[in-house]
Amino acid sequence: MRDYDAIVIGGGHAGIEAALALSREGFPTLLITQSLDAIGRMSCNPSIGGLAKGNLVREIDALGGEMGRLADSAMIQMRLLNRRRGPAVQAPRAQEDKFSYSRKAKETLEKEPHLSLFMDTVTDLLVEDGAVIGVVTERGWSISARTVVLTTGTFMDGRIFIGEYEAPCGRLAEAAAIGLGDSLRRLGFHTGRMKTGTPARVLLSSLDLNRMEVQEGDSPMSAFSFETESIDRPSLPCYVTYTNETTHRIIRDNIHRSPLYGGKIIGRGPRYCPSIEDKVVRFPDRERHQIFVEPEGIGSEEMYLNGLSSSLPEDVQHAFIHSIPGLEHAQIMRPAYAVEYDYLDPLDLYPSLESKILANLFIAGQTNGTSGYEEAAAQGLVAGLNAAERLKGNRPFILSRTESYIGVLIDDLVTKGTKEPYRMFTSRAEYRLSLRHDTADQRLTAKGYALGLVSKDRMDRLDRKNETIAAVKDVLRSVRVGAKSAYDVLKEPDKDIMALGIPALEAFPSSVLTEAELDIRYEGYISRQERELEKARKAENLEIPADFDYDSVDGISSESKEKLKAIRPLSIGQAGRISGVRVSDIAVLAVAVRSVRRG
Amino acid sequence: MAHYTTDEPVYALATPFSPSALAVLRASGDGVTKLFAPFFTGRLLSAPSSSAVHGFIVDGTGERIDEVMVIRYGKGHGYTSEEAFEIMCHGSLPVIRRISRLLEECGIREALPGEFTYRAFMHGRMDLTEAEAVEEIVSSKTERGASDALFRLTGSIHSEAEKAKDSILDILASLEVQLDYGEDEIPEEWEFPSERVDPICSRLLSIAATYSSSRLWSDGALVVIAGRTNAGKSSLFNVLLKQNRAIVSPVEGTTRDYIEADAVIAGIPVHLFDTAGLRDTEESIEAEGIRRTEDLMEKADLIVYVIDPSSGDVPPDDSRVLAVYSRLDLTGSDGSLAFSSVTGEGMDQVIDAIAKRLTDGLDACTGVPRIDSERQRDALIAASDALKDAEQSMQFGYDVVAMYLQSALSSLADLTGETTGEDVLDRLFSSFCLGK
């Protein structure tokens, strides 16, 4: 008898989803966090969503996860990005009140009947016969469980840097989790160092807003969650300003004092979100860089200087911030800092996010070398769902690349690994035209229902919505516009369903009309991809046993064999995506796998 | 890049790619008969499984390509257990190529080496062992030297394709920035860079056009084996033909006239001539033979000049000459080409050198590198079409434009046999300053 069915280590965005998925499926779950006051904290930018990331949030929601609802409840600005650049790559992004978000996240966890919260630091795992059976904490507790989900974020041996200053922290003034990294290394886990950073926060009333551009959000605000009917929240503006030659000169003159350039930080940082010193050094020809000044919450004076993340000393930060229009007298409340932390090589994971090294241990979030709240939450949900499937004795739950960004994210991590903090981009998805944010419910909600995380009610509502969309399409087929049906007219570029002026459509909600319109518009392009999709699905369905003996197969080149043995793919499809493995080797492998199954 | 699959329509030439009385092409996959039926005059769709149907294969314009027999196999009956058919056609190289091209136009791709056996095994053909299936894939991989040369890229085509890929990747990266970063961060509008894309299209198309004008592929290359008497010409000829066609004897002057044969050397169709040895002679018949040899050498695309290292002979000074030393054991290690007619040692290098000289020679003729297979031509045309589709989709949305640019890249990857070396995101991060 174990103390709990599941223990979740960490209360960040990954931990929240994992703990809720497990407890909502009825498994007694314990969430252990270093600080109960830091649950669901947005450590960096005060926003959720964005391109590709917004799709992740909607997919999490469609599967029965929490992030969409939390974001809806705390948003203070919403924008639909890429309205004009192509509907398939549009995505919602919200500015969030990070204080409300965190509080709401904690309340949600507290209300969950099968979930307990406990404040302590996990320092070691209890292991028996190659499987995890519990955890050991700093204050000496040994707690047993049938499954463990590890979501330690940037806290494992975290170290922050502000110029010459450095301290063992996961976030500014929050102690790092020391010991767990060593324990895991002792157990055979492969770890590496990564680096990320965050900009300074400044006092709103010390800013000269007149010298900046104002950036308003959309009105009305749209929701992330398919369950949110409407949003009644205040909409706050963001502000835009720019760096200049003086800013750049100050940074260049002090670059030797940056721990990044002085060699103190060895971890690899993200190229897509470079520090201001990186931007200045790598792109010396740029005359200015854009800075977004974003509110951290309602009623708070703290403003986030998006675009100015830095690890330069505080006196240098003061100098370069004050060189920027509107920020001349900015009072810095929290300095920018870089954080370096241990991550665990995601190649050591199965697509279920279960560890190949320790059975019943699932790992999710920034610990796996990703960045971003959305990427973390998506993994947390998948890890939680898979821990639950393990407890039920079921096969793993794996989303494919063809049906979701979540599938792309996890497949990339466990098949290709990552050298820098991994962020989701739409260009990582080969079939992104089929992965629109507004179709996440159609792609995934039935799966969430089958797993037990989505209610019957919600499933019924989706069925009704699908009937409505079908009804709209029927109307469009029957109405003629000129020589064509309205349906065919919508396949032409720049045609708007609202502008067709069809009376029979007036009764339908606009979200349904837009979805029908986009379905029709992309129909031709998606069917172009259908054959590729079919091939991909077939290869995915050809499973490789987890204990498959690659050495017993003749005819696979030794180089490919080494890679296959290291990654141990679960399907021929996954094997085919490992870089540098030859097509003919994959064919030989397929034959061997088929032969094992027959034998 | 093509992968080993099941059920996807594929075809393969089942007989060797060389001139012969009869050739057999097999096709297999879901709906494969229906794809082909419109180009065949026989009543294929209504024919019972495993029966043969007589008729003509016609191209899209109705022009007859060849009179053939087609055997139709219903699902579960043919070699692969998939729906399949076999075409028995005349074994001339142009006919085989035209039928192959037609099948590709029907949407049936060329099978990978061993793919038919692979499919048979995957569909549970119990009479096949795993070892056989693997053997077929692996051995055809090494044997591909021969069949693959048909699709070999000369160095210049490869670098042209890489250049085009590089430019398209640049363009795609500049577009992906717009799709992966919001309009607040990247406010600039993206314009289709026609001034960069149009020249790529015309370049790709002009390379594609060299296919039809390539004499090498329509008529075969004229290759003459020449050299002094008893230098080992006939031995080389025989090894190249892999059959004992010419008489090999140690008596000088055995081959008094030339002997001609059609052969495929490293995938290239070749008219191969074994000629009389060059020497001063009083005998009139032999002198006539030597005169004809000299005529042939005049017309040849390539002269393989065989030298016995002990003879002290030197090759004639002619850019078309490829000097080859016989009797490997006698040559030094000076890096010159040599082969042994007894052990066959060195023959691979000789064959490679012949193929290289033939294709290099073609490239040198014109400013545009030549291609020599339908597959290459189709890949080039597909890439160019995709680029034009990209331009025409500007009204529709950047997401669709990006899809077409991707598809142009993957067509070029099919051509070079490599997937895009550099990730579009790598290109994006190295070219643009991003991240707020």
mmCIF file of N, CA and C in Angstrom, chain A residues 31-136:
data_model
loop_
_atom_site.group_PDB
_atom_site.id
_atom_site.type_symbol
_atom_site.label_atom_id
_atom_site.label_comp_id
_atom_site.label_asym_id
_atom_site.label_seq_id
_atom_site.Cartn_x
_atom_site.Cartn_y
_atom_site.Cartn_z
ATOM 1 N N LEU A 31 0.702 17.035 -4.374
ATOM 2 C CA LEU A 31 1.583 17.977 -5.070
ATOM 3 C C LEU A 31 2.534 18.575 -4.043
ATOM 4 N N ILE A 32 3.839 18.386 -4.254
ATOM 5 C CA ILE A 32 4.832 18.938 -3.339
ATOM 6 C C ILE A 32 5.515 20.119 -4.018
ATOM 7 N N THR A 33 5.504 21.266 -3.343
ATOM 8 C CA THR A 33 6.130 22.458 -3.920
ATOM 9 C C THR A 33 7.017 23.120 -2.881
ATOM 10 N N GLN A 34 8.052 23.816 -3.342
ATOM 11 C CA GLN A 34 8.931 24.528 -2.423
ATOM 12 C C GLN A 34 8.231 25.723 -1.807
ATOM 13 N N SER A 35 7.228 26.253 -2.534
ATOM 14 C CA SER A 35 6.511 27.406 -1.983
ATOM 15 C C SER A 35 5.064 27.397 -2.437
ATOM 16 N N LEU A 36 4.162 27.293 -1.468
ATOM 17 C CA LEU A 36 2.733 27.316 -1.801
ATOM 18 C C LEU A 36 2.314 28.675 -2.346
ATOM 19 N N ASP A 37 3.123 29.695 -2.091
ATOM 20 C CA ASP A 37 2.769 31.037 -2.567
ATOM 21 C C ASP A 37 3.206 31.259 -4.011
ATOM 22 N N ALA A 38 3.868 30.259 -4.571
ATOM 23 C CA ALA A 38 4.405 30.463 -5.925
ATOM 24 C C ALA A 38 3.717 29.563 -6.941
ATOM 25 N N ILE A 39 2.569 29.001 -6.591
ATOM 26 C CA ILE A 39 1.887 28.102 -7.524
ATOM 27 C C ILE A 39 1.414 28.875 -8.760
ATOM 28 N N GLY A 40 1.678 28.328 -9.914
ATOM 29 C CA GLY A 40 1.229 28.960 -11.158
ATOM 30 C C GLY A 40 1.834 30.326 -11.378
ATOM 31 N N ARG A 41 3.012 30.538 -10.848
ATOM 32 C CA ARG A 41 3.638 31.855 -10.994
ATOM 33 C C ARG A 41 4.128 32.029 -12.425
ATOM 34 N N MET A 42 3.916 33.245 -12.936
ATOM 35 C CA MET A 42 4.442 33.557 -14.268
ATOM 36 C C MET A 42 5.772 34.256 -14.042
ATOM 37 N N SER A 43 6.832 33.473 -14.131
ATOM 38 C CA SER A 43 8.155 33.966 -13.732
ATOM 39 C C SER A 43 8.692 35.009 -14.677
ATOM 40 N N CYS A 44 8.214 34.982 -15.894
ATOM 41 C CA CYS A 44 8.799 35.890 -16.874
ATOM 42 C C CYS A 44 7.714 36.817 -17.406
ATOM 43 N N ASN A 45 7.388 36.736 -18.686
ATOM 44 C CA ASN A 45 6.459 37.727 -19.239
ATOM 45 C C ASN A 45 5.027 37.506 -18.759
ATOM 46 N N PRO A 46 4.275 38.598 -18.589
ATOM 47 C CA PRO A 46 2.905 38.462 -18.083
ATOM 48 C C PRO A 46 1.929 38.184 -19.213
ATOM 49 N N SER A 47 2.201 37.163 -20.009
ATOM 50 C CA SER A 47 1.242 36.876 -21.068
ATOM 51 C C SER A 47 1.205 35.388 -21.362
ATOM 52 N N ILE A 48 0.068 34.976 -21.915
ATOM 53 C CA ILE A 48 -0.163 33.566 -22.242
ATOM 54 C C ILE A 48 -0.609 33.518 -23.696
ATOM 55 N N GLY A 49 -0.135 32.516 -24.400
ATOM 56 C CA GLY A 49 -0.546 32.341 -25.798
ATOM 57 C C GLY A 49 0.449 32.975 -26.734
ATOM 58 N N GLY A 50 -0.018 33.335 -27.906
ATOM 59 C CA GLY A 50 0.862 33.815 -28.968
ATOM 60 C C GLY A 50 0.857 32.786 -30.082
ATOM 61 N N LEU A 51 1.628 33.060 -31.119
ATOM 62 C CA LEU A 51 1.627 32.162 -32.270
ATOM 63 C C LEU A 51 2.131 30.791 -31.853
ATOM 64 N N ALA A 52 1.451 29.775 -32.286
ATOM 65 C CA ALA A 52 1.728 28.366 -31.941
ATOM 66 C C ALA A 52 1.467 28.084 -30.462
ATOM 67 N N LYS A 53 1.894 29.003 -29.578
ATOM 68 C CA LYS A 53 1.636 28.801 -28.154
ATOM 69 C C LYS A 53 0.144 28.919 -27.848
ATOM 70 N N GLY A 54 -0.528 29.847 -28.523
ATOM 71 C CA GLY A 54 -1.974 29.987 -28.350
ATOM 72 C C GLY A 54 -2.686 28.703 -28.764
ATOM 73 N N ASN A 55 -2.168 28.076 -29.835
ATOM 74 C CA ASN A 55 -2.738 26.794 -30.257
ATOM 75 C C ASN A 55 -2.550 25.745 -29.165
ATOM 76 N N LEU A 56 -1.376 25.766 -28.527
ATOM 77 C CA LEU A 56 -1.131 24.805 -27.445
ATOM 78 C C LEU A 56 -2.156 24.983 -26.332
ATOM 79 N N VAL A 57 -2.410 26.258 -25.956
ATOM 80 C CA VAL A 57 -3.352 26.508 -24.862
ATOM 81 C C VAL A 57 -4.732 25.966 -25.224
ATOM 82 N N ARG A 58 -5.152 26.195 -26.462
ATOM 83 C CA ARG A 58 -6.473 25.728 -26.862
ATOM 84 C C ARG A 58 -6.523 24.202 -26.931
ATOM 85 N N GLU A 59 -5.404 23.587 -27.283
ATOM 86 C CA GLU A 59 -5.361 22.118 -27.293
ATOM 87 C C GLU A 59 -5.418 21.565 -25.867
ATOM 88 N N ILE A 60 -4.703 22.230 -24.958
ATOM 89 C CA ILE A 60 -4.749 21.813 -23.549
ATOM 90 C C ILE A 60 -6.197 21.864 -23.066
ATOM 91 N N ASP A 61 -6.856 22.964 -23.420
ATOM 92 C CA ASP A 61 -8.247 23.139 -23.004
ATOM 93 C C ASP A 61 -9.144 22.056 -23.617
ATOM 94 N N ALA A 62 -8.920 21.772 -24.898
ATOM 95 C CA ALA A 62 -9.767 20.797 -25.584
ATOM 96 C C ALA A 62 -9.643 19.411 -24.963
ATOM 97 N N LEU A 63 -8.480 19.119 -24.383
ATOM 98 C CA LEU A 63 -8.277 17.809 -23.757
ATOM 99 C C LEU A 63 -8.792 17.757 -22.321
ATOM 100 N N GLY A 64 -9.191 18.917 -21.803
ATOM 101 C CA GLY A 64 -9.692 18.958 -20.426
ATOM 102 C C GLY A 64 -8.681 19.538 -19.447
ATOM 103 N N GLY A 65 -7.649 20.204 -19.948
ATOM 104 C CA GLY A 65 -6.662 20.858 -19.084
ATOM 105 C C GLY A 65 -7.167 22.203 -18.571
ATOM 106 N N GLU A 66 -6.336 22.857 -17.749
ATOM 107 C CA GLU A 66 -6.817 24.010 -16.990
ATOM 108 C C GLU A 66 -6.320 25.352 -17.539
ATOM 109 N N MET A 67 -5.228 25.371 -18.264
ATOM 110 C CA MET A 67 -4.574 26.633 -18.582
ATOM 111 C C MET A 67 -5.497 27.635 -19.283
ATOM 112 N N GLY A 68 -6.324 27.175 -20.221
ATOM 113 C CA GLY A 68 -7.211 28.081 -20.938
ATOM 114 C C GLY A 68 -8.164 28.801 -19.998
ATOM 115 N N ARG A 69 -8.748 28.040 -19.074
ATOM 116 C CA ARG A 69 -9.691 28.652 -18.126
ATOM 117 C C ARG A 69 -8.993 29.626 -17.199
ATOM 118 N N LEU A 70 -7.805 29.268 -16.711
ATOM 119 C CA LEU A 70 -7.052 30.176 -15.841
ATOM 120 C C LEU A 70 -6.730 31.463 -16.588
ATOM 121 N N ALA A 71 -6.292 31.328 -17.824
ATOM 122 C CA ALA A 71 -5.909 32.507 -18.600
ATOM 123 C C ALA A 71 -7.136 33.382 -18.868
ATOM 124 N N ASP A 72 -8.272 32.748 -19.131
ATOM 125 C CA ASP A 72 -9.501 33.520 -19.365
ATOM 126 C C ASP A 72 -9.889 34.314 -18.120
ATOM 127 N N SER A 73 -9.654 33.721 -16.961
ATOM 128 C CA SER A 73 -10.131 34.354 -15.720
ATOM 129 C C SER A 73 -9.235 35.505 -15.283
ATOM 130 N N ALA A 74 -8.041 35.596 -15.852
ATOM 131 C CA ALA A 74 -7.110 36.618 -15.343
ATOM 132 C C ALA A 74 -6.607 37.546 -16.435
ATOM 133 N N MET A 75 -7.212 37.476 -17.633
ATOM 134 C CA MET A 75 -6.621 38.271 -18.713
ATOM 135 C C MET A 75 -6.912 39.760 -18.578
ATOM 136 N N ILE A 76 -5.959 40.582 -19.019
ATOM 137 C CA ILE A 76 -6.160 42.028 -18.992
ATOM 138 C C ILE A 76 -5.919 42.636 -20.374
ATOM 139 N N GLN A 77 -5.768 41.787 -21.373
ATOM 140 C CA GLN A 77 -5.744 42.244 -22.768
ATOM 141 C C GLN A 77 -5.730 40.995 -23.640
ATOM 142 N N MET A 78 -6.445 41.066 -24.758
ATOM 143 C CA MET A 78 -6.449 39.929 -25.678
ATOM 144 C C MET A 78 -6.226 40.444 -27.081
ATOM 145 N N ARG A 79 -5.387 39.739 -27.811
ATOM 146 C CA ARG A 79 -5.207 40.059 -29.240
ATOM 147 C C ARG A 79 -5.189 38.767 -30.043
ATOM 148 N N LEU A 80 -5.884 38.794 -31.175
ATOM 149 C CA LEU A 80 -5.763 37.680 -32.122
ATOM 150 C C LEU A 80 -4.647 38.071 -33.084
ATOM 151 N N LEU A 81 -3.540 37.321 -33.055
ATOM 152 C CA LEU A 81 -2.380 37.670 -33.872
ATOM 153 C C LEU A 81 -2.513 37.110 -35.286
ATOM 154 N N ASN A 82 -1.829 37.766 -36.199
ATOM 155 C CA ASN A 82 -1.770 37.298 -37.599
ATOM 156 C C ASN A 82 -3.124 37.262 -38.285
ATOM 157 N N ARG A 83 -3.979 38.205 -37.989
ATOM 158 C CA ARG A 83 -5.289 38.243 -38.630
ATOM 159 C C ARG A 83 -5.174 38.252 -40.141
ATOM 160 N N ARG A 84 -4.205 39.003 -40.625
ATOM 161 C CA ARG A 84 -4.122 39.177 -42.079
ATOM 162 C C ARG A 84 -3.114 38.236 -42.742
ATOM 163 N N ARG A 85 -2.316 37.563 -41.949
ATOM 164 C CA ARG A 85 -1.220 36.818 -42.570
ATOM 165 C C ARG A 85 -1.591 35.392 -42.962
ATOM 166 N N GLY A 86 -2.736 34.957 -42.566
ATOM 167 C CA GLY A 86 -3.145 33.601 -42.921
ATOM 168 C C GLY A 86 -3.889 32.978 -41.755
ATOM 169 N N PRO A 87 -5.147 32.646 -41.992
ATOM 170 C CA PRO A 87 -5.988 32.151 -40.900
ATOM 171 C C PRO A 87 -5.418 30.911 -40.218
ATOM 172 N N ALA A 88 -4.687 30.065 -40.953
ATOM 173 C CA ALA A 88 -4.197 28.832 -40.336
ATOM 174 C C ALA A 88 -3.127 29.110 -39.295
ATOM 175 N N VAL A 89 -2.518 30.279 -39.363
ATOM 176 C CA VAL A 89 -1.472 30.568 -38.389
ATOM 177 C C VAL A 89 -1.875 31.719 -37.459
ATOM 178 N N GLN A 90 -3.180 31.985 -37.393
ATOM 179 C CA GLN A 90 -3.640 32.953 -36.402
ATOM 180 C C GLN A 90 -3.588 32.301 -35.031
ATOM 181 N N ALA A 91 -3.420 33.145 -34.009
ATOM 182 C CA ALA A 91 -3.475 32.579 -32.665
ATOM 183 C C ALA A 91 -3.768 33.682 -31.661
ATOM 184 N N PRO A 92 -4.448 33.314 -30.579
ATOM 185 C CA PRO A 92 -4.748 34.298 -29.544
ATOM 186 C C PRO A 92 -3.582 34.485 -28.575
ATOM 187 N N ARG A 93 -3.407 35.737 -28.117
ATOM 188 C CA ARG A 93 -2.421 35.999 -27.065
ATOM 189 C C ARG A 93 -3.035 36.965 -26.067
ATOM 190 N N ALA A 94 -2.882 36.668 -24.812
ATOM 191 C CA ALA A 94 -3.463 37.528 -23.779
ATOM 192 C C ALA A 94 -2.382 38.051 -22.852
ATOM 193 N N GLN A 95 -2.542 39.310 -22.408
ATOM 194 C CA GLN A 95 -1.774 39.793 -21.267
ATOM 195 C C GLN A 95 -2.540 39.332 -20.032
ATOM 196 N N GLU A 96 -1.816 38.939 -19.013
ATOM 197 C CA GLU A 96 -2.465 38.376 -17.840
ATOM 198 C C GLU A 96 -2.108 39.183 -16.591
ATOM 199 N N ASP A 97 -3.060 39.216 -15.680
ATOM 200 C CA ASP A 97 -2.769 39.718 -14.341
ATOM 201 C C ASP A 97 -2.095 38.552 -13.618
ATOM 202 N N LYS A 98 -0.771 38.616 -13.488
ATOM 203 C CA LYS A 98 -0.072 37.412 -13.009
ATOM 204 C C LYS A 98 -0.369 37.098 -11.557
ATOM 205 N N PHE A 99 -0.793 38.124 -10.796
ATOM 206 C CA PHE A 99 -1.133 37.865 -9.387
ATOM 207 C C PHE A 99 -2.448 37.095 -9.302
ATOM 208 N N SER A 100 -3.445 37.537 -10.094
ATOM 209 C CA SER A 100 -4.724 36.820 -10.102
ATOM 210 C C SER A 100 -4.543 35.417 -10.652
ATOM 211 N N TYR A 101 -3.710 35.314 -11.668
ATOM 212 C CA TYR A 101 -3.516 34.014 -12.311
ATOM 213 C C TYR A 101 -3.000 33.004 -11.287
ATOM 214 N N SER A 102 -1.977 33.409 -10.581
ATOM 215 C CA SER A 102 -1.353 32.524 -9.618
ATOM 216 C C SER A 102 -2.339 32.165 -8.495
ATOM 217 N N ARG A 103 -3.070 33.185 -8.034
ATOM 218 C CA ARG A 103 -4.016 32.959 -6.941
ATOM 219 C C ARG A 103 -5.115 31.992 -7.392
ATOM 220 N N LYS A 104 -5.602 32.233 -8.592
ATOM 221 C CA LYS A 104 -6.670 31.399 -9.142
ATOM 222 C C LYS A 104 -6.179 29.962 -9.326
ATOM 223 N N ALA A 105 -4.934 29.828 -9.742
ATOM 224 C CA ALA A 105 -4.368 28.484 -9.920
ATOM 225 C C ALA A 105 -4.329 27.766 -8.578
ATOM 226 N N LYS A 106 -3.896 28.464 -7.543
ATOM 227 C CA LYS A 106 -3.808 27.840 -6.217
ATOM 228 C C LYS A 106 -5.191 27.442 -5.726
ATOM 229 N N GLU A 107 -6.166 28.344 -5.882
ATOM 230 C CA GLU A 107 -7.535 28.036 -5.441
ATOM 231 C C GLU A 107 -8.075 26.806 -6.163
ATOM 232 N N THR A 108 -7.790 26.722 -7.465
ATOM 233 C CA THR A 108 -8.283 25.585 -8.241
ATOM 234 C C THR A 108 -7.708 24.280 -7.712
ATOM 235 N N LEU A 109 -6.430 24.286 -7.394
ATOM 236 C CA LEU A 109 -5.810 23.076 -6.846
ATOM 237 C C LEU A 109 -6.402 22.746 -5.478
ATOM 238 N N GLU A 110 -6.570 23.787 -4.662
ATOM 239 C CA GLU A 110 -7.072 23.568 -3.296
ATOM 240 C C GLU A 110 -8.458 22.939 -3.289
ATOM 241 N N LYS A 111 -9.275 23.305 -4.280
ATOM 242 C CA LYS A 111 -10.663 22.834 -4.307
ATOM 243 C C LYS A 111 -10.790 21.403 -4.804
ATOM 244 N N GLU A 112 -9.727 20.862 -5.334
ATOM 245 C CA GLU A 112 -9.832 19.539 -5.955
ATOM 246 C C GLU A 112 -9.860 18.449 -4.884
ATOM 247 N N PRO A 113 -10.929 17.651 -4.817
ATOM 248 C CA PRO A 113 -11.096 16.726 -3.695
ATOM 249 C C PRO A 113 -9.977 15.676 -3.543
ATOM 250 N N HIS A 114 -9.456 15.161 -4.632
ATOM 251 C CA HIS A 114 -8.464 14.089 -4.485
ATOM 252 C C HIS A 114 -7.030 14.597 -4.473
ATOM 253 N N LEU A 115 -6.881 15.916 -4.375
ATOM 254 C CA LEU A 115 -5.532 16.495 -4.461
ATOM 255 C C LEU A 115 -5.117 17.114 -3.130
ATOM 256 N N SER A 116 -3.910 16.760 -2.662
ATOM 257 C CA SER A 116 -3.361 17.401 -1.465
ATOM 258 C C SER A 116 -2.146 18.231 -1.848
ATOM 259 N N LEU A 117 -1.968 19.334 -1.130
ATOM 260 C CA LEU A 117 -0.811 20.202 -1.400
ATOM 261 C C LEU A 117 0.104 20.156 -0.187
ATOM 262 N N PHE A 118 1.411 20.183 -0.436
ATOM 263 C CA PHE A 118 2.358 20.094 0.677
ATOM 264 C C PHE A 118 3.615 20.864 0.317
ATOM 265 N N MET A 119 4.089 21.664 1.295
ATOM 266 C CA MET A 119 5.249 22.511 1.036
ATOM 267 C C MET A 119 6.510 21.877 1.609
ATOM 268 N N ASP A 120 7.418 21.501 0.733
ATOM 269 C CA ASP A 120 8.708 20.912 1.121
ATOM 270 C C ASP A 120 9.545 20.832 -0.156
ATOM 271 N N THR A 121 10.793 20.420 -0.019
ATOM 272 C CA THR A 121 11.638 20.283 -1.207
ATOM 273 C C THR A 121 12.033 18.822 -1.371
ATOM 274 N N VAL A 122 11.794 18.283 -2.546
ATOM 275 C CA VAL A 122 12.172 16.893 -2.799
ATOM 276 C C VAL A 122 13.669 16.838 -3.107
ATOM 277 N N THR A 123 14.377 15.960 -2.404
ATOM 278 C CA THR A 123 15.825 15.872 -2.618
ATOM 279 C C THR A 123 16.254 14.553 -3.235
ATOM 280 N N ASP A 124 15.374 13.550 -3.190
ATOM 281 C CA ASP A 124 15.782 12.255 -3.753
ATOM 282 C C ASP A 124 14.532 11.454 -4.119
ATOM 283 N N LEU A 125 14.756 10.452 -4.961
ATOM 284 C CA LEU A 125 13.665 9.558 -5.342
ATOM 285 C C LEU A 125 13.885 8.205 -4.667
ATOM 286 N N LEU A 126 12.793 7.554 -4.279
ATOM 287 C CA LEU A 126 12.879 6.187 -3.765
ATOM 288 C C LEU A 126 12.705 5.241 -4.944
ATOM 289 N N VAL A 127 13.624 4.295 -5.054
ATOM 290 C CA VAL A 127 13.643 3.429 -6.232
ATOM 291 C C VAL A 127 13.651 1.966 -5.815
ATOM 292 N N GLU A 128 12.899 1.158 -6.536
ATOM 293 C CA GLU A 128 12.915 -0.281 -6.288
ATOM 294 C C GLU A 128 12.763 -0.985 -7.636
ATOM 295 N N ASP A 129 13.636 -1.908 -7.929
ATOM 296 C CA ASP A 129 13.574 -2.698 -9.170
ATOM 297 C C ASP A 129 13.413 -1.826 -10.426
ATOM 298 N N GLY A 130 14.193 -0.772 -10.515
ATOM 299 C CA GLY A 130 14.147 0.042 -11.717
ATOM 300 C C GLY A 130 12.908 0.898 -11.844
ATOM 301 N N ALA A 131 12.153 1.028 -10.769
ATOM 302 C CA ALA A 131 10.951 1.871 -10.832
ATOM 303 C C ALA A 131 10.946 2.830 -9.650
ATOM 304 N N VAL A 132 10.372 3.991 -9.852
ATOM 305 C CA VAL A 132 10.274 4.947 -8.758
ATOM 306 C C VAL A 132 9.110 4.517 -7.858
ATOM 307 N N ILE A 133 9.321 4.591 -6.521
ATOM 308 C CA ILE A 133 8.226 4.214 -5.612
ATOM 309 C C ILE A 133 7.948 5.305 -4.590
ATOM 310 N N GLY A 134 8.588 6.466 -4.751
ATOM 311 C CA GLY A 134 8.304 7.545 -3.812
ATOM 312 C C GLY A 134 9.397 8.585 -3.827
ATOM 313 N N VAL A 135 9.285 9.546 -2.876
ATOM 314 C CA VAL A 135 10.257 10.641 -2.827
ATOM 315 C C VAL A 135 10.750 10.845 -1.393
ATOM 316 N N VAL A 136 11.911 11.486 -1.290
ATOM 317 C CA VAL A 136 12.448 11.872 0.010
ATOM 318 C C VAL A 136 12.554 13.395 0.006
#
